[in-house]
mmCIF file of C-alpha atoms in Angstrom:
data_model
loop_
_atom_site.group_PDB
_atom_site.id
_atom_site.type_symbol
_atom_site.label_atom_id
_atom_site.label_comp_id
_atom_site.label_asym_id
_atom_site.label_seq_id
_atom_site.Cartn_x
_atom_site.Cartn_y
_atom_site.Cartn_z
ATOM 1 C CA UNK A 13 74.077 84.379 113.394
ATOM 2 C CA UNK A 14 71.573 81.632 112.665
ATOM 3 C CA UNK A 15 72.370 78.125 113.717
ATOM 4 C CA UNK A 16 71.776 75.171 115.989
ATOM 5 C CA UNK A 17 73.025 74.999 119.536
ATOM 6 C CA UNK A 18 73.352 71.904 121.671
ATOM 7 C CA UNK A 19 74.231 71.895 125.313
ATOM 8 C CA UNK A 20 76.189 70.759 127.083
ATOM 9 C CA UNK A 21 79.097 69.663 124.907
ATOM 10 C CA UNK A 22 80.075 66.929 127.358
ATOM 11 C CA UNK A 23 77.738 65.225 129.817
ATOM 12 C CA UNK A 24 78.419 62.597 132.437
ATOM 13 C CA UNK A 25 75.701 60.672 134.224
ATOM 14 C CA UNK A 26 75.423 57.706 136.507
ATOM 15 C CA UNK A 27 73.775 54.577 135.251
ATOM 16 C CA UNK A 28 70.033 54.530 135.922
ATOM 17 C CA UNK A 29 69.560 58.298 135.732
ATOM 18 C CA UNK A 30 67.508 60.039 133.083
ATOM 19 C CA UNK A 31 69.242 62.882 131.261
ATOM 20 C CA UNK A 32 67.921 65.554 128.890
ATOM 21 C CA UNK A 33 69.948 66.929 125.992
ATOM 22 C CA UNK A 34 69.117 70.387 124.730
ATOM 23 C CA UNK A 35 68.732 71.411 121.080
ATOM 24 C CA UNK A 36 67.759 74.913 119.987
ATOM 25 C CA UNK A 37 67.651 76.419 116.492
ATOM 26 C CA UNK A 38 66.994 79.950 115.237
ATOM 27 C CA UNK A 39 66.887 79.058 111.550
ATOM 28 C CA UNK A 40 63.082 79.052 111.487
ATOM 29 C CA UNK A 41 63.163 75.436 110.365
ATOM 30 C CA UNK A 42 60.072 73.304 110.774
ATOM 31 C CA UNK A 43 61.775 69.898 110.870
ATOM 32 C CA UNK A 44 64.161 68.738 113.571
ATOM 33 C CA UNK A 45 66.003 65.472 114.116
ATOM 34 C CA UNK A 46 68.040 63.564 116.695
ATOM 35 C CA UNK A 47 70.802 61.182 115.674
ATOM 36 C CA UNK A 48 73.074 58.907 117.632
ATOM 37 C CA UNK A 49 76.638 58.230 116.516
ATOM 38 C CA UNK A 50 78.853 55.526 118.003
ATOM 39 C CA UNK A 51 82.645 55.485 117.501
ATOM 40 C CA UNK A 52 83.536 54.692 113.909
ATOM 41 C CA UNK A 53 79.880 54.366 112.963
ATOM 42 C CA UNK A 54 77.401 56.267 110.877
ATOM 43 C CA UNK A 55 74.428 58.298 112.070
ATOM 44 C CA UNK A 56 71.302 56.539 113.275
ATOM 45 C CA UNK A 57 67.995 58.374 113.520
ATOM 46 C CA UNK A 58 66.363 58.387 116.964
ATOM 47 C CA UNK A 59 63.381 60.727 116.506
ATOM 48 C CA UNK A 60 62.296 63.408 114.100
ATOM 49 C CA UNK A 61 59.662 66.101 114.128
ATOM 50 C CA UNK A 62 58.141 67.866 111.156
ATOM 51 C CA UNK A 63 55.976 70.347 113.079
ATOM 52 C CA UNK A 64 55.324 71.499 116.617
ATOM 53 C CA UNK A 65 53.588 68.948 118.856
ATOM 54 C CA UNK A 66 54.244 66.121 116.412
ATOM 55 C CA UNK A 67 57.148 63.676 116.209
ATOM 56 C CA UNK A 68 57.904 60.217 114.844
ATOM 57 C CA UNK A 69 60.174 57.406 115.940
ATOM 58 C CA UNK A 70 63.284 56.724 113.961
ATOM 59 C CA UNK A 71 65.254 53.506 113.729
ATOM 60 C CA UNK A 72 66.445 53.373 117.359
ATOM 61 C CA UNK A 73 63.807 55.163 119.467
ATOM 62 C CA UNK A 74 63.673 52.621 122.314
ATOM 63 C CA UNK A 75 64.875 54.148 125.571
ATOM 64 C CA UNK A 76 64.538 57.734 124.311
ATOM 65 C CA UNK A 77 61.793 60.338 124.463
ATOM 66 C CA UNK A 78 61.333 63.781 122.909
ATOM 67 C CA UNK A 79 59.010 66.765 123.007
ATOM 68 C CA UNK A 80 58.349 69.558 120.529
ATOM 69 C CA UNK A 81 56.437 72.293 122.318
ATOM 70 C CA UNK A 82 58.152 75.119 120.455
ATOM 71 C CA UNK A 83 59.372 75.375 116.892
ATOM 72 C CA UNK A 84 62.855 76.321 118.084
ATOM 73 C CA UNK A 85 63.378 73.536 120.598
ATOM 74 C CA UNK A 86 63.555 69.729 120.405
ATOM 75 C CA UNK A 87 64.964 68.270 123.646
ATOM 76 C CA UNK A 88 65.915 64.601 123.860
ATOM 77 C CA UNK A 89 65.634 62.595 127.078
ATOM 78 C CA UNK A 90 67.790 59.532 127.438
ATOM 79 C CA UNK A 91 65.975 57.322 129.904
ATOM 80 C CA UNK A 92 67.271 54.592 132.170
ATOM 81 C CA UNK A 93 65.641 52.102 129.785
ATOM 82 C CA UNK A 94 68.291 52.823 127.163
ATOM 83 C CA UNK A 95 70.674 49.880 127.490
ATOM 84 C CA UNK A 96 73.844 51.537 126.184
ATOM 85 C CA UNK A 97 73.439 55.314 126.222
ATOM 86 C CA UNK A 98 77.100 56.344 125.952
ATOM 87 C CA UNK A 99 77.421 57.954 122.506
ATOM 88 C CA UNK A 100 77.733 61.195 120.554
ATOM 89 C CA UNK A 101 74.297 62.783 120.018
ATOM 90 C CA UNK A 102 73.645 65.122 117.113
ATOM 91 C CA UNK A 103 70.652 67.362 116.570
ATOM 92 C CA UNK A 104 69.765 68.654 113.105
ATOM 93 C CA UNK A 105 67.109 70.776 111.453
ATOM 94 C CA UNK A 106 65.826 71.464 107.969
ATOM 95 C CA UNK A 107 63.134 73.371 106.157
ATOM 96 C CA UNK A 108 59.921 71.410 105.810
ATOM 97 C CA UNK A 109 60.334 69.452 102.617
ATOM 98 C CA UNK A 110 63.829 70.842 102.435
ATOM 99 C CA UNK A 111 66.612 68.524 101.563
ATOM 100 C CA UNK A 112 69.643 69.883 103.400
ATOM 101 C CA UNK A 113 69.997 69.158 107.097
ATOM 102 C CA UNK A 114 71.971 71.513 109.321
ATOM 103 C CA UNK A 115 73.682 69.903 112.288
ATOM 104 C CA UNK A 116 74.478 71.204 115.740
ATOM 105 C CA UNK A 117 77.908 70.680 117.358
ATOM 106 C CA UNK A 118 76.757 67.593 119.265
ATOM 107 C CA UNK A 119 76.699 66.392 122.864
ATOM 108 C CA UNK A 120 78.992 63.603 123.990
ATOM 109 C CA UNK A 121 77.188 61.620 126.694
ATOM 110 C CA UNK A 122 79.086 59.254 128.954
ATOM 111 C CA UNK A 123 77.193 57.066 131.384
ATOM 112 C CA UNK A 124 79.330 55.755 134.201
ATOM 113 C CA UNK U 28 68.382 49.055 105.617
ATOM 114 C CA UNK U 29 71.648 50.960 105.855
ATOM 115 C CA UNK U 30 73.401 51.812 102.549
ATOM 116 C CA UNK U 31 76.855 50.311 102.079
ATOM 117 C CA UNK U 32 79.817 52.598 101.526
ATOM 118 C CA UNK U 33 83.127 51.616 99.987
ATOM 119 C CA UNK U 34 85.946 51.819 100.617
ATOM 120 C CA UNK U 35 85.808 52.037 104.402
ATOM 121 C CA UNK U 36 89.006 54.056 104.474
ATOM 122 C CA UNK U 37 91.399 55.629 102.008
ATOM 123 C CA UNK U 38 94.713 57.468 102.316
ATOM 124 C CA UNK U 39 95.766 59.911 99.618
ATOM 125 C CA UNK U 40 98.623 62.220 98.879
ATOM 126 C CA UNK U 41 97.686 65.818 98.265
ATOM 127 C CA UNK U 42 96.652 66.234 94.629
ATOM 128 C CA UNK U 43 95.483 62.649 94.126
ATOM 129 C CA UNK U 44 91.934 61.662 93.204
ATOM 130 C CA UNK U 45 89.483 59.445 95.086
ATOM 131 C CA UNK U 46 86.079 57.862 94.534
ATOM 132 C CA UNK U 47 83.684 56.931 97.318
ATOM 133 C CA UNK U 48 80.750 54.689 96.553
ATOM 134 C CA UNK U 49 77.350 54.333 98.189
ATOM 135 C CA UNK U 50 75.089 51.410 97.367
ATOM 136 C CA UNK U 51 71.528 50.739 98.498
ATOM 137 C CA UNK U 52 69.310 47.666 98.336
ATOM 138 C CA UNK U 53 66.258 49.895 97.963
ATOM 139 C CA UNK U 54 65.058 52.113 95.149
ATOM 140 C CA UNK U 55 66.093 55.655 95.935
ATOM 141 C CA UNK U 56 64.576 59.073 95.480
ATOM 142 C CA UNK U 57 67.670 60.974 96.551
ATOM 143 C CA UNK U 58 71.198 60.582 97.871
ATOM 144 C CA UNK U 59 72.786 63.088 100.246
ATOM 145 C CA UNK U 60 76.498 63.497 100.930
ATOM 146 C CA UNK U 61 77.994 64.910 104.139
ATOM 147 C CA UNK U 62 81.538 65.315 105.450
ATOM 148 C CA UNK U 63 82.423 65.149 109.129
ATOM 149 C CA UNK U 64 85.699 66.282 110.648
ATOM 150 C CA UNK U 65 86.805 64.461 113.781
ATOM 151 C CA UNK U 66 84.727 65.504 116.788
ATOM 152 C CA UNK U 67 82.640 67.935 114.750
ATOM 153 C CA UNK U 68 79.167 67.980 113.243
ATOM 154 C CA UNK U 69 78.573 66.696 109.718
ATOM 155 C CA UNK U 70 78.514 69.346 107.020
ATOM 156 C CA UNK U 71 76.326 69.122 103.941
ATOM 157 C CA UNK U 72 78.100 68.658 100.598
ATOM 158 C CA UNK U 73 75.413 67.990 98.014
ATOM 159 C CA UNK U 74 72.170 66.227 97.130
ATOM 160 C CA UNK U 75 71.434 64.141 94.078
ATOM 161 C CA UNK U 76 67.813 63.710 93.126
ATOM 162 C CA UNK U 77 66.173 61.049 91.035
ATOM 163 C CA UNK U 78 66.172 62.256 87.486
ATOM 164 C CA UNK U 79 68.551 65.054 88.324
ATOM 165 C CA UNK U 80 71.916 65.937 86.888
ATOM 166 C CA UNK U 81 75.322 65.158 88.232
ATOM 167 C CA UNK U 82 76.263 67.687 90.874
ATOM 168 C CA UNK U 83 79.541 69.376 91.499
ATOM 169 C CA UNK U 84 81.126 71.826 93.866
ATOM 170 C CA UNK U 85 84.651 73.022 93.288
ATOM 171 C CA UNK U 86 86.622 69.801 92.830
ATOM 172 C CA UNK U 87 84.066 67.537 94.500
ATOM 173 C CA UNK U 88 81.349 66.058 92.335
ATOM 174 C CA UNK U 89 78.912 63.177 92.528
ATOM 175 C CA UNK U 90 76.754 60.984 90.353
ATOM 176 C CA UNK U 91 73.576 58.997 90.973
ATOM 177 C CA UNK U 92 72.703 55.847 89.068
ATOM 178 C CA UNK U 93 69.038 55.296 89.842
ATOM 179 C CA UNK U 94 68.811 51.909 88.146
ATOM 180 C CA UNK U 95 71.732 50.512 90.100
ATOM 181 C CA UNK U 96 70.674 52.344 93.283
ATOM 182 C CA UNK U 97 74.178 53.673 93.635
ATOM 183 C CA UNK U 98 75.906 56.994 94.052
ATOM 184 C CA UNK U 99 79.567 57.908 93.767
ATOM 185 C CA UNK U 100 81.423 60.894 95.192
ATOM 186 C CA UNK U 101 84.457 62.077 93.217
ATOM 187 C CA UNK U 102 87.223 64.078 94.883
ATOM 188 C CA UNK U 103 89.615 65.543 92.344
ATOM 189 C CA UNK U 104 93.075 66.896 93.116
ATOM 190 C CA UNK U 105 92.506 66.340 96.833
ATOM 191 C CA UNK U 106 93.485 68.984 99.352
ATOM 192 C CA UNK U 107 94.455 68.568 102.996
ATOM 193 C CA UNK U 108 91.099 70.084 103.946
ATOM 194 C CA UNK U 109 89.296 67.149 102.324
ATOM 195 C CA UNK U 110 90.311 64.877 105.201
ATOM 196 C CA UNK U 111 87.407 63.585 107.237
ATOM 197 C CA UNK U 112 84.689 60.969 107.171
ATOM 198 C CA UNK U 113 82.242 61.037 104.294
ATOM 199 C CA UNK U 114 78.697 59.784 104.768
ATOM 200 C CA UNK U 115 75.984 59.141 102.257
ATOM 201 C CA UNK U 116 72.384 59.407 103.352
ATOM 202 C CA UNK U 117 69.675 57.773 101.309
ATOM 203 C CA UNK U 118 66.000 58.578 100.969
ATOM 204 C CA UNK U 119 63.912 55.798 99.405
ATOM 205 C CA UNK U 120 60.984 58.110 98.781
ATOM 206 C CA UNK U 121 60.271 61.760 98.891
ATOM 207 C CA UNK U 122 59.712 62.023 102.615
ATOM 208 C CA UNK U 123 58.505 65.462 103.528
ATOM 209 C CA UNK U 124 60.441 65.037 106.740
ATOM 210 C CA UNK U 125 63.594 64.049 104.924
ATOM 211 C CA UNK U 126 64.093 60.839 106.885
ATOM 212 C CA UNK U 127 67.542 59.695 105.835
ATOM 213 C CA UNK U 128 69.360 56.431 106.406
ATOM 214 C CA UNK U 129 73.107 56.969 106.608
ATOM 215 C CA UNK U 130 75.886 54.641 105.562
ATOM 216 C CA UNK U 131 78.721 53.639 107.865
ATOM 217 C CA UNK U 132 81.067 56.275 106.443
ATOM 218 C CA UNK U 133 84.342 56.382 104.510
ATOM 219 C CA UNK U 134 87.365 57.758 106.333
ATOM 220 C CA UNK U 135 89.551 59.847 104.051
ATOM 221 C CA UNK U 136 93.013 61.036 105.021
ATOM 222 C CA UNK U 137 94.953 63.375 102.763
ATOM 223 C CA UNK U 138 98.663 63.631 103.483
ATOM 224 C CA UNK U 139 101.078 66.348 102.292
#
Protein backbone atom coordinates (compact mmCIF):
# COMPACT_ATOMS: atom_id res chain seq x y z
CA UNK A 1 0.00 0.00 0.00
CA UNK A 2 1.23 3.49 -0.82
CA UNK A 3 1.62 5.97 1.96
CA UNK A 4 3.82 8.01 4.24
CA UNK A 5 5.65 6.56 7.20
CA UNK A 6 7.14 8.47 10.09
CA UNK A 7 9.28 6.97 12.78
CA UNK A 8 9.34 6.74 15.64
CA UNK A 9 5.83 7.49 16.86
CA UNK A 10 7.11 8.76 20.20
CA UNK A 11 10.57 10.20 20.84
CA UNK A 12 12.17 11.42 24.03
CA UNK A 13 15.39 13.40 24.13
CA UNK A 14 17.39 15.35 26.64
CA UNK A 15 17.67 19.07 26.27
CA UNK A 16 20.66 20.11 24.16
CA UNK A 17 20.68 17.00 21.97
CA UNK A 18 20.00 17.02 18.26
CA UNK A 19 17.38 14.56 17.05
CA UNK A 20 16.39 13.43 13.55
CA UNK A 21 12.82 12.52 12.61
CA UNK A 22 12.30 10.17 9.71
CA UNK A 23 9.79 10.62 6.88
CA UNK A 24 9.48 8.21 3.96
CA UNK A 25 6.89 8.09 1.18
CA UNK A 26 6.25 5.61 -1.64
CA UNK A 27 3.61 7.67 -3.41
CA UNK A 28 6.09 8.94 -6.00
CA UNK A 29 5.34 12.48 -4.90
CA UNK A 30 7.78 15.24 -5.75
CA UNK A 31 6.85 17.66 -2.96
CA UNK A 32 7.32 16.99 0.74
CA UNK A 33 6.63 19.09 3.82
CA UNK A 34 7.28 19.25 7.56
CA UNK A 35 4.78 20.79 9.94
CA UNK A 36 4.82 21.40 13.66
CA UNK A 37 1.64 21.21 15.73
CA UNK A 38 1.38 22.38 19.34
CA UNK A 39 -1.51 21.34 21.62
CA UNK A 40 -4.75 22.96 20.52
CA UNK A 41 -3.02 24.76 17.68
CA UNK A 42 -3.00 24.59 13.92
CA UNK A 43 -0.21 23.37 11.66
CA UNK A 44 2.83 25.54 11.07
CA UNK A 45 5.14 24.91 8.13
CA UNK A 46 8.79 24.28 9.00
CA UNK A 47 10.34 23.34 5.64
CA UNK A 48 9.16 22.13 2.28
CA UNK A 49 10.83 20.61 -0.73
CA UNK A 50 9.55 20.54 -4.29
CA UNK A 51 12.33 18.41 -5.80
CA UNK A 52 15.36 16.42 -4.74
CA UNK A 53 18.28 18.48 -3.43
CA UNK A 54 16.13 21.59 -3.07
CA UNK A 55 14.15 22.87 -0.10
CA UNK A 56 12.76 26.14 1.25
CA UNK A 57 12.18 27.51 4.71
CA UNK A 58 8.66 27.76 5.99
CA UNK A 59 7.31 30.04 8.68
CA UNK A 60 9.23 28.55 11.63
CA UNK A 61 12.49 27.12 10.23
CA UNK A 62 14.80 28.45 12.96
CA UNK A 63 16.37 25.61 14.93
CA UNK A 64 15.52 22.98 12.30
CA UNK A 65 17.35 21.52 9.33
CA UNK A 66 16.37 19.16 6.52
CA UNK A 67 17.87 17.25 3.62
CA UNK A 68 16.35 15.83 0.45
CA UNK A 69 18.85 13.43 -1.09
CA UNK A 70 16.21 11.00 -2.33
CA UNK A 71 12.73 11.58 -3.67
CA UNK A 72 11.27 9.20 -1.09
CA UNK A 73 12.90 10.65 2.01
CA UNK A 74 12.79 14.02 3.79
CA UNK A 75 14.33 13.76 7.28
CA UNK A 76 14.00 16.62 9.76
CA UNK A 77 16.67 17.40 12.36
CA UNK A 78 15.62 19.28 15.44
CA UNK A 79 18.75 20.99 16.67
CA UNK A 80 19.69 22.22 20.12
CA UNK A 81 19.09 25.75 18.82
CA UNK A 82 15.34 25.13 18.76
CA UNK A 83 14.12 26.84 21.92
CA UNK A 84 10.97 24.78 22.53
CA UNK A 85 11.12 21.57 20.51
CA UNK A 86 8.45 19.55 22.34
CA UNK A 87 5.60 19.19 19.82
CA UNK A 88 3.81 16.88 17.40
CA UNK A 89 5.63 16.78 14.04
CA UNK A 90 3.81 15.90 10.84
CA UNK A 91 5.31 15.08 7.47
CA UNK A 92 3.26 15.40 4.28
CA UNK A 93 3.71 14.94 0.55
CA UNK A 94 1.93 15.93 -2.63
CA UNK A 95 2.29 15.73 -6.37
CA UNK A 96 4.24 18.63 -7.81
CA UNK A 97 1.66 21.30 -8.46
CA UNK A 98 -0.85 18.99 -6.86
CA UNK A 99 -3.26 20.42 -4.41
CA UNK A 100 -3.95 17.61 -1.95
CA UNK A 101 -1.40 16.90 0.75
CA UNK A 102 -1.14 13.42 2.26
CA UNK A 103 0.00 13.29 5.86
CA UNK A 104 1.99 10.72 7.77
CA UNK A 105 0.94 9.52 11.25
CA UNK A 106 3.25 11.98 13.01
CA UNK A 107 6.02 11.85 15.60
CA UNK A 108 5.45 13.18 19.09
CA UNK A 109 8.74 14.62 20.36
CA UNK A 110 9.26 15.32 24.04
CA UNK A 111 12.42 17.06 25.18
CA UNK A 112 13.15 16.57 28.85
CA UNK B 1 -0.66 35.68 8.21
CA UNK B 2 -2.72 32.85 9.65
CA UNK B 3 -6.39 32.64 8.53
CA UNK B 4 -8.97 32.99 11.29
CA UNK B 5 -11.44 30.19 11.89
CA UNK B 6 -14.75 30.49 13.69
CA UNK B 7 -16.16 29.18 15.86
CA UNK B 8 -13.25 27.76 17.83
CA UNK B 9 -15.40 24.91 19.08
CA UNK B 10 -18.89 23.57 18.54
CA UNK B 11 -20.94 20.76 20.09
CA UNK B 12 -23.74 19.17 18.10
CA UNK B 13 -26.28 16.44 18.52
CA UNK B 14 -26.26 13.78 15.86
CA UNK B 15 -28.30 14.97 12.88
CA UNK B 16 -27.76 18.69 13.48
CA UNK B 17 -26.05 21.03 11.03
CA UNK B 18 -22.94 23.15 11.50
CA UNK B 19 -21.03 25.85 9.63
CA UNK B 20 -17.32 26.52 10.05
CA UNK B 21 -15.86 29.71 8.69
CA UNK B 22 -12.36 30.59 7.51
CA UNK B 23 -11.36 34.18 6.88
CA UNK B 24 -8.12 35.56 5.45
CA UNK B 25 -6.65 39.05 5.30
CA UNK B 26 -4.99 38.20 1.99
CA UNK B 27 -6.38 37.58 -1.47
CA UNK B 28 -6.62 33.85 -1.97
CA UNK B 29 -6.08 31.48 -4.85
CA UNK B 30 -7.41 28.43 -3.04
CA UNK B 31 -8.75 27.18 0.27
CA UNK B 32 -8.13 23.65 1.53
CA UNK B 33 -10.10 21.85 4.23
CA UNK B 34 -8.76 19.03 6.42
CA UNK B 35 -10.15 17.08 9.36
CA UNK B 36 -7.98 15.70 12.15
CA UNK B 37 -9.07 13.11 14.69
CA UNK B 38 -7.40 13.31 18.09
CA UNK B 39 -3.81 12.05 17.93
CA UNK B 40 -4.04 11.27 14.22
CA UNK B 41 -2.86 12.87 11.00
CA UNK B 42 -5.05 15.39 9.17
CA UNK B 43 -7.12 13.97 6.35
CA UNK B 44 -7.96 15.92 3.21
CA UNK B 45 -11.62 16.88 2.70
CA UNK B 46 -11.73 19.21 -0.28
CA UNK B 47 -10.17 22.13 -2.14
CA UNK B 48 -11.88 25.24 -3.41
CA UNK B 49 -10.17 27.12 -6.19
CA UNK B 50 -10.54 30.71 -7.25
CA UNK B 51 -13.23 30.84 -9.86
CA UNK B 52 -14.30 27.31 -9.08
CA UNK B 53 -17.64 25.91 -8.06
CA UNK B 54 -18.87 25.04 -4.63
CA UNK B 55 -17.62 21.60 -3.66
CA UNK B 56 -19.39 18.83 -1.89
CA UNK B 57 -18.77 15.36 -0.61
CA UNK B 58 -21.59 13.34 0.87
CA UNK B 59 -23.12 15.70 3.44
CA UNK B 60 -20.09 17.97 3.74
CA UNK B 61 -19.84 20.89 1.36
CA UNK B 62 -17.97 24.17 1.17
CA UNK B 63 -18.07 27.54 -0.50
CA UNK B 64 -15.42 30.13 -1.35
CA UNK B 65 -16.14 33.83 -1.56
CA UNK B 66 -13.11 35.26 -3.32
CA UNK B 67 -14.09 38.89 -2.87
CA UNK B 68 -14.52 38.52 0.87
CA UNK B 69 -11.51 36.17 1.13
CA UNK B 70 -13.63 33.74 3.07
CA UNK B 71 -14.59 30.10 2.92
CA UNK B 72 -17.27 28.19 4.79
CA UNK B 73 -17.56 24.47 5.46
CA UNK B 74 -21.09 23.10 5.81
CA UNK B 75 -21.77 19.87 7.70
CA UNK B 76 -25.31 18.64 7.16
CA UNK B 77 -27.08 16.06 9.30
CA UNK B 78 -23.91 15.49 11.31
CA UNK B 79 -22.78 11.98 12.18
CA UNK B 80 -20.69 10.81 15.12
CA UNK B 81 -17.81 10.25 12.70
CA UNK B 82 -17.71 13.97 11.93
CA UNK B 83 -16.15 14.68 15.32
CA UNK B 84 -12.65 16.09 15.14
CA UNK B 85 -10.79 19.31 14.50
CA UNK B 86 -11.31 21.01 11.17
CA UNK B 87 -8.56 23.12 9.64
CA UNK B 88 -8.60 25.42 6.68
CA UNK B 89 -5.41 25.99 4.76
CA UNK B 90 -5.07 29.00 2.53
CA UNK B 91 -2.91 29.61 -0.51
CA UNK B 92 -2.58 33.27 -1.52
CA UNK B 93 -1.19 32.39 -4.92
CA UNK B 94 -0.78 29.37 -7.04
CA UNK B 95 2.36 28.06 -5.40
CA UNK B 96 3.71 25.11 -7.30
CA UNK B 97 4.84 23.78 -3.95
CA UNK B 98 1.43 24.23 -2.41
CA UNK B 99 2.68 26.24 0.55
CA UNK B 100 -0.35 26.48 2.80
CA UNK B 101 -1.00 28.58 5.87
CA UNK B 102 -3.36 26.81 8.26
CA UNK B 103 -5.90 28.31 10.61
CA UNK B 104 -6.02 27.50 14.31
CA UNK B 105 -8.74 24.88 13.84
CA UNK B 106 -12.37 24.37 14.88
CA UNK B 107 -13.07 21.55 17.32
CA UNK B 108 -16.30 19.76 16.50
CA UNK B 109 -17.93 17.25 18.83
CA UNK B 110 -20.99 15.31 17.75
CA UNK B 111 -22.93 13.63 20.53
CA UNK B 112 -25.53 10.85 20.20
